[in-house]
Short mmCIF file of C-alpha atoms and ligand atoms in Angstrom, two decimals:
data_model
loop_
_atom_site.label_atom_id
_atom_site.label_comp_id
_atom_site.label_asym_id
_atom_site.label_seq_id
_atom_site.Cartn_x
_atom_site.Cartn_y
_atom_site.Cartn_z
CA UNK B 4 -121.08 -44.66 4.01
CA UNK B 5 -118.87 -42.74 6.30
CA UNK B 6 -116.70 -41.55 3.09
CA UNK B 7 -119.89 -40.33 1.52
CA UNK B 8 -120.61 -38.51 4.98
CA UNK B 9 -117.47 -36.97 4.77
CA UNK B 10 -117.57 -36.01 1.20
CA UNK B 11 -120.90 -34.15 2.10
CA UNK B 12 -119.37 -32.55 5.26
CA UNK B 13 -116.25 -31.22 3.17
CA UNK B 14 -119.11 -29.61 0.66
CA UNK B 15 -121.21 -27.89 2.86
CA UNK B 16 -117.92 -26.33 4.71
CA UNK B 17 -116.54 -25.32 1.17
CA UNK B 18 -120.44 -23.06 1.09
CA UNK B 19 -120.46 -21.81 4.13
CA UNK B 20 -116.32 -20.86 3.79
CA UNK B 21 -117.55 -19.04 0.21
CA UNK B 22 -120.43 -17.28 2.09
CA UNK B 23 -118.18 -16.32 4.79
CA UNK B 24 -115.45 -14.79 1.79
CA UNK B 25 -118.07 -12.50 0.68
CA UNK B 26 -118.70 -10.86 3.87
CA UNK B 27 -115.80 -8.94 4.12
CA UNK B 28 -116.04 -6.87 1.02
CA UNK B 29 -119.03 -5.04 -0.50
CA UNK B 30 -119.86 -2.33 -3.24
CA UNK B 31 -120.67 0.87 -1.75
CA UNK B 32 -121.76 3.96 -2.74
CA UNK B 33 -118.81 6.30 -4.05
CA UNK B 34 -120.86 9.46 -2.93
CA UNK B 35 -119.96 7.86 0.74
CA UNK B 36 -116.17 8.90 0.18
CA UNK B 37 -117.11 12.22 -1.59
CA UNK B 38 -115.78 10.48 -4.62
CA UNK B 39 -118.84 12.03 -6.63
CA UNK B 40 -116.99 15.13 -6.80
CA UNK B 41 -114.63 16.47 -9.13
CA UNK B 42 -111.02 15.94 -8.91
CA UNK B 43 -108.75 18.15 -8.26
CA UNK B 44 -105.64 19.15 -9.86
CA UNK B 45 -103.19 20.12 -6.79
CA UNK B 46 -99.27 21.51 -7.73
CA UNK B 47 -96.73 21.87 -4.99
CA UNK B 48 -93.25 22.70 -4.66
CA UNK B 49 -90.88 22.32 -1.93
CA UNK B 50 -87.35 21.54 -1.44
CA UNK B 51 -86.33 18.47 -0.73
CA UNK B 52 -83.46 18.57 2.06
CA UNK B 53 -80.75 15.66 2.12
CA UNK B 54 -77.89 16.16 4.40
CA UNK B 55 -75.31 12.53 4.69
CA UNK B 56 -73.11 14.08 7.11
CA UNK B 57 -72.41 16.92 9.19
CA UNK B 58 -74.07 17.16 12.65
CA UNK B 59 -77.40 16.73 12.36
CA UNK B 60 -77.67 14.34 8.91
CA UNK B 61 -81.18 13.80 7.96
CA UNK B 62 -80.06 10.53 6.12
CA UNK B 63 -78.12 7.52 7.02
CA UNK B 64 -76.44 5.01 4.70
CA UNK B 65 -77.82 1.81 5.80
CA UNK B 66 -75.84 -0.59 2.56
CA UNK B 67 -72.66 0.70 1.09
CA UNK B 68 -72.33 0.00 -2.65
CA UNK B 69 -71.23 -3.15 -4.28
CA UNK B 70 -68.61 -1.76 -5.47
CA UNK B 71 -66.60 1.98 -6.04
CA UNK B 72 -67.28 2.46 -9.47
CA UNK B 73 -71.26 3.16 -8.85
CA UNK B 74 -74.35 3.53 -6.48
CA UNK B 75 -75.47 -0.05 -7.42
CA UNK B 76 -76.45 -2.25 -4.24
CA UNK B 77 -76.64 1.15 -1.71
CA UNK B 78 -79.45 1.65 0.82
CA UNK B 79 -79.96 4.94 2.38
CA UNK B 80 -83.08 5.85 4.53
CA UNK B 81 -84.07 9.44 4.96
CA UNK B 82 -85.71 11.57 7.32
CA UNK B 83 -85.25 14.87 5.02
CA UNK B 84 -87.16 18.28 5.40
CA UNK B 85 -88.84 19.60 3.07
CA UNK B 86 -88.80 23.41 3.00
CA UNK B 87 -90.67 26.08 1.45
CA UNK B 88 -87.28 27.92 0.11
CA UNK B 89 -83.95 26.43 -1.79
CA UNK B 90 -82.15 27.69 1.32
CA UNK B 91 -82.37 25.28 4.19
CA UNK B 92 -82.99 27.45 6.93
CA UNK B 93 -86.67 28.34 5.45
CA UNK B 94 -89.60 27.25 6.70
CA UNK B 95 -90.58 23.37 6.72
CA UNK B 96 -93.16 22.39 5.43
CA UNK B 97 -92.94 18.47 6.21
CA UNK B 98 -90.66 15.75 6.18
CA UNK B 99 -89.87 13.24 3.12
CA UNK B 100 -89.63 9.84 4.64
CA UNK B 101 -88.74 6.84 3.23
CA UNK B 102 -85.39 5.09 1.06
CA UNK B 103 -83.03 5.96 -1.85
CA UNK B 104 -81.33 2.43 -2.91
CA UNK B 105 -78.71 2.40 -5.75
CA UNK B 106 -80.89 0.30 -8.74
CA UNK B 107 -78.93 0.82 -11.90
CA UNK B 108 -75.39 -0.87 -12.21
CA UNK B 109 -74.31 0.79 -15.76
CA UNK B 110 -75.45 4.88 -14.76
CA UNK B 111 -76.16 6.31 -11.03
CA UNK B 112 -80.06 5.67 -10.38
CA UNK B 113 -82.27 5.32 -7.80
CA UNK B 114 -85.06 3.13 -6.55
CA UNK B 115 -86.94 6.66 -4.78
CA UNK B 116 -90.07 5.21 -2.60
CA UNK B 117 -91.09 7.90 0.04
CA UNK B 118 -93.51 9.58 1.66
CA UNK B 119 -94.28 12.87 1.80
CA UNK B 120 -95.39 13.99 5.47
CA UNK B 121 -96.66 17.42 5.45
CA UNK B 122 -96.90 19.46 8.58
CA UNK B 123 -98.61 22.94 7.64
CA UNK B 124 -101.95 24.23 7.28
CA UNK B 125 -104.86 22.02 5.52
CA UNK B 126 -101.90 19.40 4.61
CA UNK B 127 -101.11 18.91 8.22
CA UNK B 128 -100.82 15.01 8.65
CA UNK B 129 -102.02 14.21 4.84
CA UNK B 130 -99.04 12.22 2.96
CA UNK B 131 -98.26 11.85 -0.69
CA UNK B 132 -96.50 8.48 -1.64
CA UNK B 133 -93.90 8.66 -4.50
CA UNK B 134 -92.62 5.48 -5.81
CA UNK B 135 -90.00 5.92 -8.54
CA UNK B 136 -86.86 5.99 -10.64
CA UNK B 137 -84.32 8.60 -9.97
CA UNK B 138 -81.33 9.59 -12.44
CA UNK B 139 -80.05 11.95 -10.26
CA UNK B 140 -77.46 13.30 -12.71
CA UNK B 141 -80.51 14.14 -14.71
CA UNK B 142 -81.55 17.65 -15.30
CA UNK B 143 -85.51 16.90 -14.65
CA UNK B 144 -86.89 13.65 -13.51
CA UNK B 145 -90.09 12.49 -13.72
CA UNK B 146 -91.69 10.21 -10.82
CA UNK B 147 -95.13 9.05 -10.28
CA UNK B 148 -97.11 9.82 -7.01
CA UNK B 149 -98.65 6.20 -6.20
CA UNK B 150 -101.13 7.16 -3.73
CA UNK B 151 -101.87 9.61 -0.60
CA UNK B 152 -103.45 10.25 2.83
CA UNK B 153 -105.75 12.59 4.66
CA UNK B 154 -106.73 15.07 2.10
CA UNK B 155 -104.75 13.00 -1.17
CA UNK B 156 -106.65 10.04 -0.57
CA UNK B 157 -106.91 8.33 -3.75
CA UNK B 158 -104.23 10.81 -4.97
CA UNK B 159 -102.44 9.84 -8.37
CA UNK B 160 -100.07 12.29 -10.75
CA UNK B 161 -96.70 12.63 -11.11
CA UNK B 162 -93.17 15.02 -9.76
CA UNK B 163 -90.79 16.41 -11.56
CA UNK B 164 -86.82 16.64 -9.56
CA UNK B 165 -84.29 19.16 -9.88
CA UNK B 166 -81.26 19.02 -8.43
CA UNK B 167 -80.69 22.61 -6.81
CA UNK B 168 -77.65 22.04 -4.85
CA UNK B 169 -75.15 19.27 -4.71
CA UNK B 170 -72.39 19.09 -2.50
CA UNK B 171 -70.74 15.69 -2.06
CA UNK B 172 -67.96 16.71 -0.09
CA UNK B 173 -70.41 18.06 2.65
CA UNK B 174 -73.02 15.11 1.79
CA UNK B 175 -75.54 17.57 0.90
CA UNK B 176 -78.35 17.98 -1.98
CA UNK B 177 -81.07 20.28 -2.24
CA UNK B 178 -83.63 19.47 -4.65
CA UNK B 179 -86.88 20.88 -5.96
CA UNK B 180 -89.76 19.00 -6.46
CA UNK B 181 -93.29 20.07 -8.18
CA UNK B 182 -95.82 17.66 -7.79
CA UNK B 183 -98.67 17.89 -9.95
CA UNK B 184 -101.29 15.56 -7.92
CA UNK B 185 -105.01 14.70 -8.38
CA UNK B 186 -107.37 14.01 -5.38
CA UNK B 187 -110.79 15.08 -4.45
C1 NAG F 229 -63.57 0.94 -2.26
O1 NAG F 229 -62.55 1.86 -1.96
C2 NAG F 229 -62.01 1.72 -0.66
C3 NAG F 229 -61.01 2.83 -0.39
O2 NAG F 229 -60.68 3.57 -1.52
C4 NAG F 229 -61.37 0.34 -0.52
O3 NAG F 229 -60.85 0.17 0.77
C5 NAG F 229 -62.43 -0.72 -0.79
O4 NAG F 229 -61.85 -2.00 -0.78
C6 NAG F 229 -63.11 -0.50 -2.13
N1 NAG F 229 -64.23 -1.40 -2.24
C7 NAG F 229 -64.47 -2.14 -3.32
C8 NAG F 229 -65.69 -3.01 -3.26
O5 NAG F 229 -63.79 -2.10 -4.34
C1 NAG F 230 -78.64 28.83 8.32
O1 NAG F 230 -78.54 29.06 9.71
C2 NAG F 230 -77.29 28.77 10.26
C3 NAG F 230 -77.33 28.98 11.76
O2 NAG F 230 -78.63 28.89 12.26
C4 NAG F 230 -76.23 29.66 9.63
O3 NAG F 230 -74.96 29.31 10.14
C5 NAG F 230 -76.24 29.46 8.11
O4 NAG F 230 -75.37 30.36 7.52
C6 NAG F 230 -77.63 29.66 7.55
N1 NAG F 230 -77.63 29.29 6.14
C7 NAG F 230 -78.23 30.01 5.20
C8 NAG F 230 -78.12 29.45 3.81
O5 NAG F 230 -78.85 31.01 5.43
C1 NAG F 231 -100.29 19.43 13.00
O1 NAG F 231 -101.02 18.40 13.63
C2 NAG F 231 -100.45 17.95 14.83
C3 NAG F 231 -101.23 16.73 15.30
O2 NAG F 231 -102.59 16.91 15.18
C4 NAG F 231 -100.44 19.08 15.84
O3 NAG F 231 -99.85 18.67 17.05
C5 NAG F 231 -99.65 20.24 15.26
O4 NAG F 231 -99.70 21.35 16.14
C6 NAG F 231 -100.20 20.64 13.90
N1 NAG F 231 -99.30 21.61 13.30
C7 NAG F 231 -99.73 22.70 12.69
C8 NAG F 231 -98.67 23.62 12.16
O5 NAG F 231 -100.91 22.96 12.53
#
């Protein structure tokens, strides 16, 4: 008798635990988001500011490599600008934020994930978020944009990387990026 009771207890806390489940997510109208509306095709370019050393570095090697003979196992977060001219005293425009870490053991690549934090005009506090592979040695490379903020919610597309400048004695780089991005 008491097992049955028990038995019946467990069931009816199973229902009301499914009932309770669907209360926290719904279907909703898209027009709510202004998702009804076109998307838009958006292309920016900046340059992307790395500095390693120097006295004000932008980035900071947090994991040396495995070993001398490549990038493999390194872990550097950066705080770079991103600026509106190759040169580095032109205006910024925001800040890329995020890590570089050394993911290919046979070639020099990256593991890029990053966000973009602009600072100007109608992009002031909206983000792009670029998740990719970088062969820096590469003439162009291709990386997708995962996702956005503020005005690239919902953002998706892609950025190409050239490599502008590269000093490694000084620890610099300066590279461009075009980002083709869709968003409403
Ligand atoms: C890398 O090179 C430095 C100096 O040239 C040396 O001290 C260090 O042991 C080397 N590290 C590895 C993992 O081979
Ligand atoms: C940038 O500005 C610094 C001083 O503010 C100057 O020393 C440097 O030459 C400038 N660099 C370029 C590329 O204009
Ligand atoms: C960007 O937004 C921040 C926070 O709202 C504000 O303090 C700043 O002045 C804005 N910058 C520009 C250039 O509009």
């Amino acid at each position: 008798m008491t097992k049955l009771i028990l038995i019946l207890a467990a069931q009816i806390l199973l229902v009301a635990a499914i009932a309770s489940a669907g209360d926290f997510a719904r279907t909703m109208n898209q027009k709510h988001l202004g998702l009804h509306k076109k998307e838009k095709l958006t292309h920016l370019r900046f340059y992307w500011q790395d500095s390693l050393k120097g006295r004000h570095p932008s980035a900071v090697i947090i994991q040396q490599p495995v070993s001398n003979s490549s990038t493999f196992g390194s872990v550097t977060m950066m705080d770079d600008p991103l600026t509106l001219d190759v040169s580095r005293n032109s205006s910024v425009v925001g800040q890329a934020q995020g890590i570089y870490a050394g993911a290919a053991q046979r070639e020099i690549g990256y593991l890029m994930v990053m966000n973009f934090a602009f600072k100007t005009g109608k992009y002031n506090g909206s983000t792009i978020a670029v998740l990719g592979r970088n062969t820096v040695l590469s003439k162009v490379r291709e990386m997708p944009v995962v996702g956005g903020s503020g005005v690239f919610r919902f953002a998706r597309g892609y950025v190409e990387a050239r490599t502008k400048l590269f000093d490694f004695k000084a620890g610099d780089a300066t590279v461009e990026y075009n980002c083709y991005v869709l968003h409403y």
